[in-house]
PDB file of C-alpha atoms in Angstrom:
ATOM      1  CA  MET P  15      21.054 -20.136  16.478  1.00  0.00           C
ATOM      2  CA  SER P  16      22.809 -19.464  19.545  1.00  0.00           C
ATOM      3  CA  PHE P  17      25.635 -16.876  19.979  1.00  0.00           C
ATOM      4  CA  ASN P  18      28.851 -17.025  21.731  1.00  0.00           C
ATOM      5  CA  GLN P  19      29.404 -13.459  23.443  1.00  0.00           C
ATOM      6  CA  GLU P  20      33.074 -14.472  23.840  1.00  0.00           C
ATOM      7  CA  ASN P  21      33.310 -14.887  19.973  1.00  0.00           C
ATOM      8  CA  THR P  22      31.294 -11.827  19.457  1.00  0.00           C
ATOM      9  CA  VAL P  23      32.989  -8.467  18.174  1.00  0.00           C
ATOM     10  CA  VAL P  24      32.161  -5.369  19.817  1.00  0.00           C
ATOM     11  CA  ARG P  25      33.325  -2.873  17.825  1.00  0.00           C
ATOM     12  CA  PHE P  26      32.967   0.368  20.647  1.00  0.00           C
ATOM     13  CA  ASP P  27      30.288   0.510  23.434  1.00  0.00           C
ATOM     14  CA  ILE P  28      26.998   1.800  21.783  1.00  0.00           C
ATOM     15  CA  VAL P  29      25.014   1.929  25.303  1.00  0.00           C
ATOM     16  CA  LYS P  30      28.181   4.593  26.940  1.00  0.00           C
ATOM     17  CA  ASN P  31      27.308   6.678  24.299  1.00  0.00           C
ATOM     18  CA  ARG P  32      23.581   6.680  24.419  1.00  0.00           C
ATOM     19  CA  ARG P  33      22.832   9.988  26.030  1.00  0.00           C
ATOM     20  CA  LYS P  34      24.728  11.752  22.478  1.00  0.00           C
ATOM     21  CA  TYR P  35      22.147   9.648  21.036  1.00  0.00           C
ATOM     22  CA  PHE P  36      19.315  11.180  22.891  1.00  0.00           C
ATOM     23  CA  ILE P  37      20.866  14.506  22.330  1.00  0.00           C
ATOM     24  CA  GLY P  38      20.694  14.178  18.941  1.00  0.00           C
ATOM     25  CA  SER P  39      17.552  12.658  18.131  1.00  0.00           C
ATOM     26  CA  SER P  40      16.112  15.484  20.591  1.00  0.00           C
ATOM     27  CA  ALA P  41      17.412  18.342  18.652  1.00  0.00           C
ATOM     28  CA  ILE P  42      15.973  16.752  15.494  1.00  0.00           C
ATOM     29  CA  ILE P  43      12.674  15.949  16.976  1.00  0.00           C
ATOM     30  CA  ILE P  44      12.273  19.822  18.470  1.00  0.00           C
ATOM     31  CA  LEU P  45      13.618  21.142  14.956  1.00  0.00           C
ATOM     32  CA  GLY P  46      10.686  19.076  13.488  1.00  0.00           C
ATOM     33  CA  LEU P  47       8.167  20.664  16.241  1.00  0.00           C
ATOM     34  CA  LEU P  48       9.016  23.377  15.281  1.00  0.00           C
ATOM     35  CA  PHE P  49       8.775  23.660  11.734  1.00  0.00           C
ATOM     36  CA  MET P  50       5.189  21.970  11.772  1.00  0.00           C
ATOM     37  CA  LEU P  51       4.306  24.822  13.681  1.00  0.00           C
ATOM     38  CA  PHE P  52       4.957  27.669  11.804  1.00  0.00           C
ATOM     39  CA  GLN P  53       5.488  25.819   8.036  1.00  0.00           C
ATOM     40  CA  GLY P  54       2.644  23.513   9.232  1.00  0.00           C
ATOM     41  CA  LEU P  55       2.883  20.490   7.112  1.00  0.00           C
ATOM     42  CA  HIS P  56       1.543  20.361   3.053  1.00  0.00           C
ATOM     43  CA  LEU P  57      -1.722  18.644   3.099  1.00  0.00           C
ATOM     44  CA  GLY P  58      -3.163  16.987  -0.069  1.00  0.00           C
ATOM     45  CA  VAL P  59      -6.469  16.703  -2.289  1.00  0.00           C
ATOM     46  CA  ASP P  60      -6.787  13.672   0.361  1.00  0.00           C
ATOM     47  CA  PHE P  61      -6.846  15.298   3.211  1.00  0.00           C
ATOM     48  CA  LYS P  62      -7.396  19.025   2.135  1.00  0.00           C
ATOM     49  CA  ALA P  63     -10.275  18.412  -0.127  1.00  0.00           C
ATOM     50  CA  GLY P  64      -9.634  20.220  -3.515  1.00  0.00           C
ATOM     51  CA  THR P  65      -8.489  19.049  -7.188  1.00  0.00           C
ATOM     52  CA  ARG P  66      -5.131  17.876  -8.393  1.00  0.00           C
ATOM     53  CA  LEU P  67      -3.983  18.659 -11.986  1.00  0.00           C
ATOM     54  CA  ASP P  68      -1.082  16.649 -13.412  1.00  0.00           C
ATOM     55  CA  ILE P  69      -0.427  17.623 -16.851  1.00  0.00           C
ATOM     56  CA  TYR P  70       2.244  15.947 -19.865  1.00  0.00           C
ATOM     57  CA  VAL P  71       3.005  18.457 -22.164  1.00  0.00           C
ATOM     58  CA  GLY P  72       5.110  16.550 -24.059  1.00  0.00           C
ATOM     59  CA  LYS P  73       7.939  19.335 -24.949  1.00  0.00           C
ATOM     60  CA  GLU P  74       9.731  21.405 -22.665  1.00  0.00           C
ATOM     61  CA  PHE P  75       7.559  24.743 -21.731  1.00  0.00           C
ATOM     62  CA  ASN P  76       7.994  27.644 -19.239  1.00  0.00           C
ATOM     63  CA  THR P  77       5.654  27.243 -16.646  1.00  0.00           C
ATOM     64  CA  ALA P  78       4.369  30.962 -16.425  1.00  0.00           C
ATOM     65  CA  ASP P  79       2.888  30.022 -20.103  1.00  0.00           C
ATOM     66  CA  VAL P  80       0.820  27.332 -18.399  1.00  0.00           C
ATOM     67  CA  GLU P  81      -0.539  28.855 -15.489  1.00  0.00           C
ATOM     68  CA  ALA P  82      -1.629  32.138 -18.024  1.00  0.00           C
ATOM     69  CA  VAL P  83      -3.696  29.412 -20.060  1.00  0.00           C
ATOM     70  CA  ILE P  84      -5.077  28.283 -16.436  1.00  0.00           C
ATOM     71  CA  LYS P  85      -5.938  31.634 -14.999  1.00  0.00           C
ATOM     72  CA  GLU P  86      -7.609  32.387 -18.612  1.00  0.00           C
ATOM     73  CA  GLN P  87      -9.496  29.252 -18.446  1.00  0.00           C
ATOM     74  CA  ILE P  88     -10.218  28.831 -14.673  1.00  0.00           C
ATOM     75  CA  PRO P  89     -10.319  32.601 -13.364  1.00  0.00           C
ATOM     76  CA  ASP P  90     -10.967  33.295  -9.917  1.00  0.00           C
ATOM     77  CA  VAL P  91      -9.354  30.052  -8.404  1.00  0.00           C
ATOM     78  CA  VAL P  92      -6.485  29.785  -6.067  1.00  0.00           C
ATOM     79  CA  PHE P  93      -4.615  27.367  -7.282  1.00  0.00           C
ATOM     80  CA  THR P  94      -0.791  27.030  -6.291  1.00  0.00           C
ATOM     81  CA  LYS P  95       2.028  27.328  -8.430  1.00  0.00           C
ATOM     82  CA  LEU P  96       3.122  24.915 -10.697  1.00  0.00           C
ATOM     83  CA  THR P  97       6.006  22.439 -10.038  1.00  0.00           C
ATOM     84  CA  PRO P  98       7.503  20.448 -12.972  1.00  0.00           C
ATOM     85  CA  TYR P  99       8.759  16.813 -12.302  1.00  0.00           C
ATOM     86  CA  GLY P 100      10.141  14.161 -14.683  1.00  0.00           C
ATOM     87  CA  GLN P 101       9.917  14.316 -18.513  1.00  0.00           C
ATOM     88  CA  ASN P 102       8.040  17.615 -19.596  1.00  0.00           C
ATOM     89  CA  GLN P 103       5.677  17.196 -16.601  1.00  0.00           C
ATOM     90  CA  ALA P 104       4.381  19.505 -14.090  1.00  0.00           C
ATOM     91  CA  TYR P 105       1.526  19.767 -11.518  1.00  0.00           C
ATOM     92  CA  THR P 106      -0.661  21.986  -9.520  1.00  0.00           C
ATOM     93  CA  ARG P 107      -3.906  21.843  -7.011  1.00  0.00           C
ATOM     94  CA  PHE P 108      -7.027  23.690  -6.502  1.00  0.00           C
ATOM     95  CA  ASP P 109      -8.264  24.793  -3.123  1.00  0.00           C
ATOM     96  CA  GLN P 110     -11.856  23.575  -4.797  1.00  0.00           C
ATOM     97  CA  THR P 111     -13.102  20.863  -6.982  1.00  0.00           C
ATOM     98  CA  ILE P 112     -13.422  21.414 -10.538  1.00  0.00           C
ATOM     99  CA  PRO P 113     -15.500  20.179 -12.645  1.00  0.00           C
ATOM    100  CA  SER P 114     -15.079  17.851 -15.289  1.00  0.00           C
ATOM    101  CA  ASP P 115     -16.135  20.178 -18.114  1.00  0.00           C
ATOM    102  CA  THR P 116     -13.911  23.052 -17.280  1.00  0.00           C
ATOM    103  CA  MET P 117     -10.895  20.773 -16.819  1.00  0.00           C
ATOM    104  CA  MET P 118     -11.548  19.315 -20.747  1.00  0.00           C
ATOM    105  CA  LYS P 119     -11.682  23.301 -21.635  1.00  0.00           C
ATOM    106  CA  LEU P 120      -8.470  23.234 -20.208  1.00  0.00           C
ATOM    107  CA  GLU P 121      -6.793  20.568 -22.023  1.00  0.00           C
ATOM    108  CA  THR P 122      -8.782  21.677 -25.020  1.00  0.00           C
ATOM    109  CA  ALA P 123      -6.910  25.074 -24.631  1.00  0.00           C
ATOM    110  CA  LEU P 124      -3.378  23.659 -23.596  1.00  0.00           C
ATOM    111  CA  LYS P 125      -3.475  21.809 -27.068  1.00  0.00           C
ATOM    112  CA  GLN P 126      -4.127  24.444 -28.729  1.00  0.00           C
ATOM    113  CA  LYS P 127      -1.297  26.468 -27.214  1.00  0.00           C
ATOM    114  CA  PHE P 128       1.046  23.579 -27.044  1.00  0.00           C
ATOM    115  CA  GLY P 129      -0.203  21.270 -29.124  1.00  0.00           C
ATOM    116  CA  ASP P 130      -2.382  17.875 -29.180  1.00  0.00           C
ATOM    117  CA  GLN P 131       0.277  15.413 -27.289  1.00  0.00           C
ATOM    118  CA  VAL P 132      -0.848  17.259 -24.046  1.00  0.00           C
ATOM    119  CA  THR P 133      -2.393  14.877 -21.662  1.00  0.00           C
ATOM    120  CA  LYS P 134      -3.801  15.939 -18.387  1.00  0.00           C
ATOM    121  CA  GLN P 135      -4.568  13.555 -15.304  1.00  0.00           C
ATOM    122  CA  VAL P 136      -7.298  14.665 -12.577  1.00  0.00           C
ATOM    123  CA  SER P 137      -7.946  13.866  -8.931  1.00  0.00           C
ATOM    124  CA  SER P 138     -10.766  15.696  -6.887  1.00  0.00           C
ATOM    125  CA  VAL P 139     -11.788  15.353  -3.633  1.00  0.00           C
ATOM    126  CA  ASP P 140     -14.699  17.027  -1.596  1.00  0.00           C
ATOM    127  CA  PRO P 141     -14.602  18.484   1.552  1.00  0.00           C
ATOM    128  CA  THR P 142     -16.565  15.827   3.174  1.00  0.00           C
ATOM    129  CA  ILE P 143     -14.350  12.635   1.617  1.00  0.00           C
ATOM    130  CA  ALA P 144     -11.162  14.693   2.487  1.00  0.00           C
ATOM    131  CA  ARG P 145     -12.768  15.042   6.014  1.00  0.00           C
ATOM    132  CA  GLU P 146     -13.482  10.984   6.417  1.00  0.00           C
ATOM    133  CA  MET P 147      -9.758  10.571   4.955  1.00  0.00           C
ATOM    134  CA  VAL P 148      -8.268  12.605   7.516  1.00  0.00           C
ATOM    135  CA  LYS P 149     -10.121  10.172  10.404  1.00  0.00           C
ATOM    136  CA  LYS P 150      -9.268   6.809   8.784  1.00  0.00           C
ATOM    137  CA  ALA P 151      -6.212   7.142   8.586  1.00  0.00           C
ATOM    138  CA  ALA P 152      -6.193   8.787  12.156  1.00  0.00           C
ATOM    139  CA  ILE P 153      -8.065   5.161  13.050  1.00  0.00           C
ATOM    140  CA  ALA P 154      -6.008   3.028  10.505  1.00  0.00           C
ATOM    141  CA  VAL P 155      -2.214   4.376  12.902  1.00  0.00           C
ATOM    142  CA  ALA P 156      -3.787   4.131  16.125  1.00  0.00           C
ATOM    143  CA  ILE P 157      -5.287   0.755  15.466  1.00  0.00           C
ATOM    144  CA  ALA P 158      -1.584  -0.683  14.469  1.00  0.00           C
ATOM    145  CA  SER P 159       0.042   1.121  17.110  1.00  0.00           C
ATOM    146  CA  VAL P 160      -2.117   0.025  19.841  1.00  0.00           C
ATOM    147  CA  GLY P 161      -1.509  -3.850  18.164  1.00  0.00           C
ATOM    148  CA  ILE P 162       2.104  -3.571  18.091  1.00  0.00           C
ATOM    149  CA  VAL P 163       1.607  -2.049  21.900  1.00  0.00           C
ATOM    150  CA  ILE P 164      -0.120  -5.254  23.094  1.00  0.00           C
ATOM    151  CA  TYR P 165       1.573  -7.446  20.999  1.00  0.00           C
ATOM    152  CA  ILE P 166       4.902  -6.554  23.182  1.00  0.00           C
ATOM    153  CA  ALA P 167       3.132  -6.479  26.648  1.00  0.00           C
ATOM    154  CA  ILE P 168       2.177 -10.134  25.839  1.00  0.00           C
ATOM    155  CA  ARG P 169       5.937 -11.261  24.250  1.00  0.00           C
ATOM    156  CA  PHE P 170       8.207  -9.190  26.600  1.00  0.00           C
ATOM    157  CA  GLN P 171       8.110  -7.521  29.845  1.00  0.00           C
ATOM    158  CA  TRP P 172       6.445  -3.900  30.107  1.00  0.00           C
ATOM    159  CA  LEU P 173      10.207  -1.963  30.313  1.00  0.00           C
ATOM    160  CA  PHE P 174      10.901  -3.461  26.129  1.00  0.00           C
ATOM    161  CA  GLY P 175       6.783  -2.364  25.448  1.00  0.00           C
ATOM    162  CA  ILE P 176       8.051   1.316  26.518  1.00  0.00           C
ATOM    163  CA  ALA P 177      10.695   1.309  25.078  1.00  0.00           C
ATOM    164  CA  CYS P 178       9.688  -0.132  21.953  1.00  0.00           C
ATOM    165  CA  VAL P 179       6.625   2.940  21.830  1.00  0.00           C
ATOM    166  CA  ALA P 180       9.005   5.578  22.488  1.00  0.00           C
ATOM    167  CA  GLY P 181      11.216   4.160  19.354  1.00  0.00           C
ATOM    168  CA  LEU P 182       8.230   4.010  17.470  1.00  0.00           C
ATOM    169  CA  LEU P 183       7.088   7.481  18.051  1.00  0.00           C
ATOM    170  CA  HIS P 184      10.580   8.182  17.252  1.00  0.00           C
ATOM    171  CA  ASP P 185      10.280   6.746  13.594  1.00  0.00           C
ATOM    172  CA  VAL P 186       6.792   7.713  13.318  1.00  0.00           C
ATOM    173  CA  PHE P 187       7.126  11.454  13.449  1.00  0.00           C
ATOM    174  CA  ILE P 188      11.136  11.796  11.526  1.00  0.00           C
ATOM    175  CA  PRO P 189       9.777  11.087   8.270  1.00  0.00           C
ATOM    176  CA  ILE P 190       6.490  13.628   9.442  1.00  0.00           C
ATOM    177  CA  ALA P 191       9.137  15.979  10.403  1.00  0.00           C
ATOM    178  CA  LEU P 192      10.958  15.602   7.101  1.00  0.00           C
ATOM    179  CA  PHE P 193       8.052  16.207   5.172  1.00  0.00           C
ATOM    180  CA  SER P 194       7.059  19.267   7.015  1.00  0.00           C
ATOM    181  CA  VAL P 195      10.777  20.846   6.513  1.00  0.00           C
ATOM    182  CA  LEU P 196      11.037  19.576   2.806  1.00  0.00           C
ATOM    183  CA  GLY P 197       7.782  20.932   1.959  1.00  0.00           C
ATOM    184  CA  LEU P 198       6.576  17.891   0.468  1.00  0.00           C
ATOM    185  CA  GLU P 199       3.271  16.670   0.341  1.00  0.00           C
ATOM    186  CA  VAL P 200       1.309  14.479   2.652  1.00  0.00           C
ATOM    187  CA  ASP P 201      -0.713  12.585   0.906  1.00  0.00           C
ATOM    188  CA  ILE P 202      -2.589   8.859   1.489  1.00  0.00           C
ATOM    189  CA  THR P 203       0.087   7.007  -0.076  1.00  0.00           C
ATOM    190  CA  PHE P 204       2.231   8.895   3.372  1.00  0.00           C
ATOM    191  CA  ILE P 205       0.085   6.730   5.591  1.00  0.00           C
ATOM    192  CA  ALA P 206       0.733   3.768   3.531  1.00  0.00           C
ATOM    193  CA  ALA P 207       4.524   4.739   3.756  1.00  0.00           C
ATOM    194  CA  ILE P 208       4.296   4.842   8.408  1.00  0.00           C
ATOM    195  CA  LEU P 209       2.195   2.073   8.190  1.00  0.00           C
ATOM    196  CA  THR P 210       5.232   0.391   6.445  1.00  0.00           C
ATOM    197  CA  ILE P 211       7.378   1.824   8.013  1.00  0.00           C
ATOM    198  CA  LEU P 212       5.702   0.574  11.682  1.00  0.00           C
ATOM    199  CA  GLY P 213       5.843  -2.608  10.547  1.00  0.00           C
ATOM    200  CA  TYR P 214       9.878  -3.218   9.848  1.00  0.00           C
ATOM    201  CA  SER P 215      10.773  -0.667  12.349  1.00  0.00           C
ATOM    202  CA  ILE P 216       9.012  -3.226  15.277  1.00  0.00           C
ATOM    203  CA  ASN P 217      10.331  -6.113  13.399  1.00  0.00           C
ATOM    204  CA  ASP P 218      14.371  -5.321  14.159  1.00  0.00           C
ATOM    205  CA  LYS P 219      12.829  -4.062  17.532  1.00  0.00           C
ATOM    206  CA  ILE P 220      12.140  -7.111  18.572  1.00  0.00           C
ATOM    207  CA  VAL P 221      14.611  -9.014  17.133  1.00  0.00           C
ATOM    208  CA  ILE P 222      16.599  -6.898  19.196  1.00  0.00           C
ATOM    209  CA  PHE P 223      14.757  -6.918  22.741  1.00  0.00           C
ATOM    210  CA  ASP P 224      14.768 -11.740  21.781  1.00  0.00           C
ATOM    211  CA  ARG P 225      17.934 -11.625  21.970  1.00  0.00           C
ATOM    212  CA  ILE P 226      18.809  -9.570  24.953  1.00  0.00           C
ATOM    213  CA  ARG P 227      16.452 -11.061  26.752  1.00  0.00           C
ATOM    214  CA  GLU P 228      18.166 -14.623  25.500  1.00  0.00           C
ATOM    215  CA  ASN P 229      21.218 -13.498  26.601  1.00  0.00           C
ATOM    216  CA  LEU P 230      19.746 -12.049  29.938  1.00  0.00           C
ATOM    217  CA  ARG P 231      19.698 -16.262  30.428  1.00  0.00           C
ATOM    218  CA  SER P 232      22.920 -16.827  30.499  1.00  0.00           C
ATOM    219  CA  MET P 233      24.660 -13.639  30.919  1.00  0.00           C
ATOM    220  CA  LYS P 234      25.681 -12.772  34.103  1.00  0.00           C
ATOM    221  CA  SER P 235      23.977  -9.296  34.618  1.00  0.00           C
ATOM    222  CA  LYS P 236      24.078  -8.012  38.202  1.00  0.00           C
ATOM    223  CA  THR P 237      25.177  -4.662  38.147  1.00  0.00           C
ATOM    224  CA  ILE P 238      25.148  -1.856  36.114  1.00  0.00           C
ATOM    225  CA  PRO P 239      28.504  -2.268  34.097  1.00  0.00           C
ATOM    226  CA  GLU P 240      27.101  -6.073  33.470  1.00  0.00           C
ATOM    227  CA  LEU P 241      23.738  -5.169  32.426  1.00  0.00           C
ATOM    228  CA  GLU P 242      25.517  -2.254  29.901  1.00  0.00           C
ATOM    229  CA  HIS P 243      28.109  -5.068  28.461  1.00  0.00           C
ATOM    230  CA  LEU P 244      24.901  -7.376  27.868  1.00  0.00           C
ATOM    231  CA  VAL P 245      23.014  -4.674  25.733  1.00  0.00           C
ATOM    232  CA  ASN P 246      26.533  -4.327  23.866  1.00  0.00           C
ATOM    233  CA  VAL P 247      27.135  -8.032  23.292  1.00  0.00           C
ATOM    234  CA  SER P 248      23.557  -8.314  22.218  1.00  0.00           C
ATOM    235  CA  LEU P 249      23.244  -4.645  19.606  1.00  0.00           C
ATOM    236  CA  TRP P 250      26.434  -6.483  17.842  1.00  0.00           C
ATOM    237  CA  GLN P 251      24.655 -10.113  17.433  1.00  0.00           C
ATOM    238  CA  THR P 252      21.609  -8.319  15.761  1.00  0.00           C
ATOM    239  CA  MET P 253      23.547  -5.483  13.833  1.00  0.00           C
ATOM    240  CA  ARG P 254      24.348  -7.328  10.235  1.00  0.00           C
ATOM    241  CA  ARG P 255      21.074  -8.822  10.290  1.00  0.00           C
ATOM    242  CA  SER P 256      19.675  -5.266  11.115  1.00  0.00           C
ATOM    243  CA  ILE P 257      21.651  -3.407   8.543  1.00  0.00           C
ATOM    244  CA  TYR P 258      21.409  -5.781   5.564  1.00  0.00           C
ATOM    245  CA  THR P 259      17.348  -6.566   6.383  1.00  0.00           C
ATOM    246  CA  VAL P 260      17.009  -2.853   6.288  1.00  0.00           C
ATOM    247  CA  ALA P 261      19.875  -2.137   3.073  1.00  0.00           C
ATOM    248  CA  THR P 262      17.251  -4.791   1.106  1.00  0.00           C
ATOM    249  CA  VAL P 263      14.361  -2.809   1.271  1.00  0.00           C
ATOM    250  CA  PHE P 264      16.515   0.166   1.225  1.00  0.00           C
ATOM    251  CA  PHE P 265      17.918   0.258  -2.259  1.00  0.00           C
ATOM    252  CA  THR P 266      14.389  -0.626  -3.197  1.00  0.00           C
ATOM    253  CA  ALA P 267      12.484   2.044  -2.162  1.00  0.00           C
ATOM    254  CA  LEU P 268      15.456   4.129  -3.200  1.00  0.00           C
ATOM    255  CA  ALA P 269      15.166   2.650  -6.693  1.00  0.00           C
ATOM    256  CA  LEU P 270      11.614   3.797  -6.780  1.00  0.00           C
ATOM    257  CA  ALA P 271      12.294   7.634  -5.525  1.00  0.00           C
ATOM    258  CA  VAL P 272      14.764   7.940  -8.475  1.00  0.00           C
ATOM    259  CA  LEU P 273      12.949   5.429 -11.406  1.00  0.00           C
ATOM    260  CA  GLY P 274       9.295   5.723 -10.140  1.00  0.00           C
ATOM    261  CA  SER P 275       6.378   7.876 -10.827  1.00  0.00           C
ATOM    262  CA  GLU P 276       5.444  10.981  -9.550  1.00  0.00           C
ATOM    263  CA  SER P 277       2.451   9.485  -7.920  1.00  0.00           C
ATOM    264  CA  ILE P 278       4.838   7.000  -5.763  1.00  0.00           C
ATOM    265  CA  ARG P 279       7.781   9.035  -5.366  1.00  0.00           C
ATOM    266  CA  ASN P 280       6.747  10.462  -1.638  1.00  0.00           C
ATOM    267  CA  PHE P 281       5.973   6.960  -0.850  1.00  0.00           C
ATOM    268  CA  SER P 282       9.386   6.133  -1.455  1.00  0.00           C
ATOM    269  CA  LEU P 283      10.993   9.155   0.703  1.00  0.00           C
ATOM    270  CA  ALA P 284       8.626   8.931   3.132  1.00  0.00           C
ATOM    271  CA  LEU P 285       9.697   5.108   3.049  1.00  0.00           C
ATOM    272  CA  LEU P 286      13.110   6.038   2.692  1.00  0.00           C
ATOM    273  CA  PHE P 287      13.016   8.767   5.596  1.00  0.00           C
ATOM    274  CA  GLY P 288      11.154   5.721   7.902  1.00  0.00           C
ATOM    275  CA  LEU P 289      13.769   2.957   7.292  1.00  0.00           C
ATOM    276  CA  VAL P 290      17.297   4.815   7.781  1.00  0.00           C
ATOM    277  CA  SER P 291      14.933   6.378  11.128  1.00  0.00           C
ATOM    278  CA  GLY P 292      13.485   2.737  12.359  1.00  0.00           C
ATOM    279  CA  THR P 293      17.016   1.280  12.454  1.00  0.00           C
ATOM    280  CA  TYR P 294      18.562   3.561  13.939  1.00  0.00           C
ATOM    281  CA  SER P 295      16.118   4.115  16.779  1.00  0.00           C
ATOM    282  CA  SER P 296      16.566   0.129  17.697  1.00  0.00           C
ATOM    283  CA  ILE P 297      20.060   0.658  18.009  1.00  0.00           C
ATOM    284  CA  PHE P 298      20.583   3.697  19.036  1.00  0.00           C
ATOM    285  CA  ILE P 299      17.109   4.770  20.828  1.00  0.00           C
ATOM    286  CA  ALA P 300      14.835   1.905  22.018  1.00  0.00           C
ATOM    287  CA  ALA P 301      17.236  -0.335  23.365  1.00  0.00           C
ATOM    288  CA  GLN P 302      19.307   2.500  24.882  1.00  0.00           C
ATOM    289  CA  ILE P 303      15.894   3.569  26.896  1.00  0.00           C
ATOM    290  CA  TRP P 304      15.247  -0.426  28.059  1.00  0.00           C
ATOM    291  CA  VAL P 305      18.911   0.175  29.437  1.00  0.00           C
ATOM    292  CA  ASN P 306      17.963   3.242  31.340  1.00  0.00           C
ATOM    293  CA  LEU P 307      14.463   2.147  32.537  1.00  0.00           C
ATOM    294  CA  LYS P 308      16.255  -1.266  33.546  1.00  0.00           C
ATOM    295  CA  GLU P 309      18.877   0.138  35.291  1.00  0.00           C
ATOM    296  CA  ARG P 310      16.437   2.425  37.209  1.00  0.00           C
ATOM    297  CA  ASN P 311      14.556  -0.463  37.874  1.00  0.00           C
ATOM    298  CA  MET P 312      18.047  -2.601  39.898  1.00  0.00           C
ATOM    299  CA  MET P 313      18.766   0.221  41.742  1.00  0.00           C
ATOM    300  CA  LYS P 314      15.485   0.880  42.882  1.00  0.00           C
ATOM    301  CA  LYS P 315      15.355  -2.431  43.999  1.00  0.00           C
ATOM    302  CA  LYS P 316      18.887  -2.260  45.234  1.00  0.00           C
ATOM    303  CA  LYS P 317      17.880   0.257  47.542  1.00  0.00           C
ATOM    304  CA  GLU P 318      14.484  -1.940  48.916  1.00  0.00           C
ATOM    305  CA  LYS P 319      16.717  -4.403  49.432  1.00  0.00           C
ATOM    306  CA  GLU P 320      19.673  -1.855  51.742  1.00  0.00           C
ATOM    307  CA  ALA P 321      16.497  -0.375  53.260  1.00  0.00           C
TER     308      ALA P 321
END
């Protein structure tokens, strides 16, 4: 499908304002780094070991009453503050694995206190498995990233590859930073969301870079203003496609976040953050980094010819 650049409506000059986008993203990244440095990440049992307990009480309840029962049945064990969610439900996390018979006694005590409608769901991970999960999660993200870099290097010029990797780093860091700022739990579903984000983000960037590469063959771009115009035209040619693609997934993830169960809520939120970040970075970060790199390359060649 070909595009006529004369029929492309450039509503505003995206490339001209690229420094503002760089400053805005840098500010968010620095803020996120500060939160991660001083507050850290709220790691789930998948990565930190311990036991997560989800309790369905079945009626309105006071968290202090439930916590009192837990302290009575499982003394001398540190657990996080009980967090309500959904309809008459709450969860907490213990810093160490709790035996199943102890959990059965706790369920019995809760039923005596709140009624037979009380149910529980327990997930435990011992320290060895938690360390293994961290290792495998890091390997999974690394393999996906390396694969993307190799693909971009083969299909496009190396300048496109550098811009694409910078954009992907931006896309991965923003959800991590927001989870740190909001104190949301990072578990194995979060890693699944990050890998999903990488897939959608690289697809969007490839579409934009492919349009830029195609226009380089047909549009004159021997000077910097001509290059910037070419990129502007390319971005607006792919703008509708980028927005429509992310919108379909965004509203699906939003529905899961609002209507879905607690077990997939963090996955949905991470996906929402990453989709917005990925679309933004494709247009306002990755493409603009390529423009900067290309302009430097053009200026270098010009100086070499003059010398």
